[in-house]
C-alpha positions as MATLAB code, in Angstrom:
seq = 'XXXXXXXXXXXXXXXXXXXXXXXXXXXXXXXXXXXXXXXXXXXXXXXXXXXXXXXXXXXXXXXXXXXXXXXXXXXXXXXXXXXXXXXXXXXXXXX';
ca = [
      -8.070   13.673  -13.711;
      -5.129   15.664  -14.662;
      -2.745   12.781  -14.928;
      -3.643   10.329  -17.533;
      -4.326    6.575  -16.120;
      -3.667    4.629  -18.883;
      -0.008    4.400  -19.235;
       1.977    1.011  -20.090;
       2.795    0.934  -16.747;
      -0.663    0.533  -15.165;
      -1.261   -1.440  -18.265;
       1.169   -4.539  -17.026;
      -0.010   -3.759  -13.297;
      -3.772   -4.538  -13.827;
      -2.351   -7.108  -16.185;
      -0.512   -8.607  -13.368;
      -3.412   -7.883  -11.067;
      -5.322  -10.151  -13.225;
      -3.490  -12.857  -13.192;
      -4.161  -13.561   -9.251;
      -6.350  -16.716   -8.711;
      -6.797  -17.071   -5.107;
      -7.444  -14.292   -2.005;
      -4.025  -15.574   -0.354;
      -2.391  -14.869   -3.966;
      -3.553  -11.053   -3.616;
      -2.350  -10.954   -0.199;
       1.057  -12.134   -1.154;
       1.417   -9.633   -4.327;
      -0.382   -7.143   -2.897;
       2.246   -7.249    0.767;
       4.947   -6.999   -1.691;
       3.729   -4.207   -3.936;
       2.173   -1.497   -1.613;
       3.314   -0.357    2.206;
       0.561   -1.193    5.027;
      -0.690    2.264    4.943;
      -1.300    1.965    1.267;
      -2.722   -0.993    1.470;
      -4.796    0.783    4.483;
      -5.651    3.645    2.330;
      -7.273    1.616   -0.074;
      -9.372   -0.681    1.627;
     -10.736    2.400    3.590;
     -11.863    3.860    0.480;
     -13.632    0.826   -0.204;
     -15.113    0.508    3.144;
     -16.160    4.344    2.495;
     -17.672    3.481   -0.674;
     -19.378    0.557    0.355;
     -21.139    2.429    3.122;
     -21.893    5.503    1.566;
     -23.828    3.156   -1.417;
     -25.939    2.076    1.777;
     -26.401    5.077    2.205;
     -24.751    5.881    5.588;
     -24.350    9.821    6.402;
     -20.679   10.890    6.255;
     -20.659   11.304   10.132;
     -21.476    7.410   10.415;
     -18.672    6.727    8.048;
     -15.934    9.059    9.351;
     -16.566    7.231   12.897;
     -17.147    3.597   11.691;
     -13.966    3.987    9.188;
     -11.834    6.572   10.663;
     -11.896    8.487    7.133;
     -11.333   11.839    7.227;
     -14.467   13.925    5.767;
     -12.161   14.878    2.456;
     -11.734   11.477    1.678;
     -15.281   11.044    2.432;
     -16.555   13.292   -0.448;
     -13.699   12.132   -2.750;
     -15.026    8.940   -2.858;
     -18.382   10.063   -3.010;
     -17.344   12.460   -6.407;
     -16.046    8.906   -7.571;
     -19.177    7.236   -6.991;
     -21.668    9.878   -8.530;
     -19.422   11.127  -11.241;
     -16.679    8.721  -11.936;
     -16.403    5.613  -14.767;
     -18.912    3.526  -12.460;
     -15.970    1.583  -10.994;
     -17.256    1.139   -7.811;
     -20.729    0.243   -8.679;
     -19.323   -2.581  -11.648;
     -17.312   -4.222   -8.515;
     -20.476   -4.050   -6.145;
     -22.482   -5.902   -8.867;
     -20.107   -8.554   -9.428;
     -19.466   -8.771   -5.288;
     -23.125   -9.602   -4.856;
     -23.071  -12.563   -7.171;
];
């Protein structure tokens, strides 16, 4: 990544991120902090992700997620050669 992530800024985001308790408190921060199609955006690339590890073909996710095929392989770059994000959040999900 070209940019670097770790700035004070995203520092006191995920800071504030982590102070949300409850699902309706992350919907209430979360309405306030991104537009719909940001919001959107990013729980599409989940839903990508998600299917993809279940190991859907792209065509199945494009139709079932309406992601375009370049945001179909950027997520899939993430999840074979990125910090293991993805697959840390999975784990925890299951539990």
């Amino acid at each position: 990544m070209s940019k670097k992530i770790k700035t004070e800024a995203t520092k006191q985001l995920f800071e504030a991120i982590l102070t949300l308790e409850t699902e309706e408190e992350c919907f209430t921060f979360f309405e306030d902090l991104c537009t719909v199609n940001e919001l959107e955006s990013l729980a599409q690339r989940f839903e990508v992700a998600s299917m993809l590890r279940k190991k859907h073909t792209y065509l199945e996710v494009a139709e079932a997620t309406g992601a375009s095929t370049a945001t179909i392989s950027r997520v899939n770059r993430s999840l074979n050669y990125g910090s293991d994000g993805y697959d840390m959040v999975f784990g925890r999900m299951k539990k």
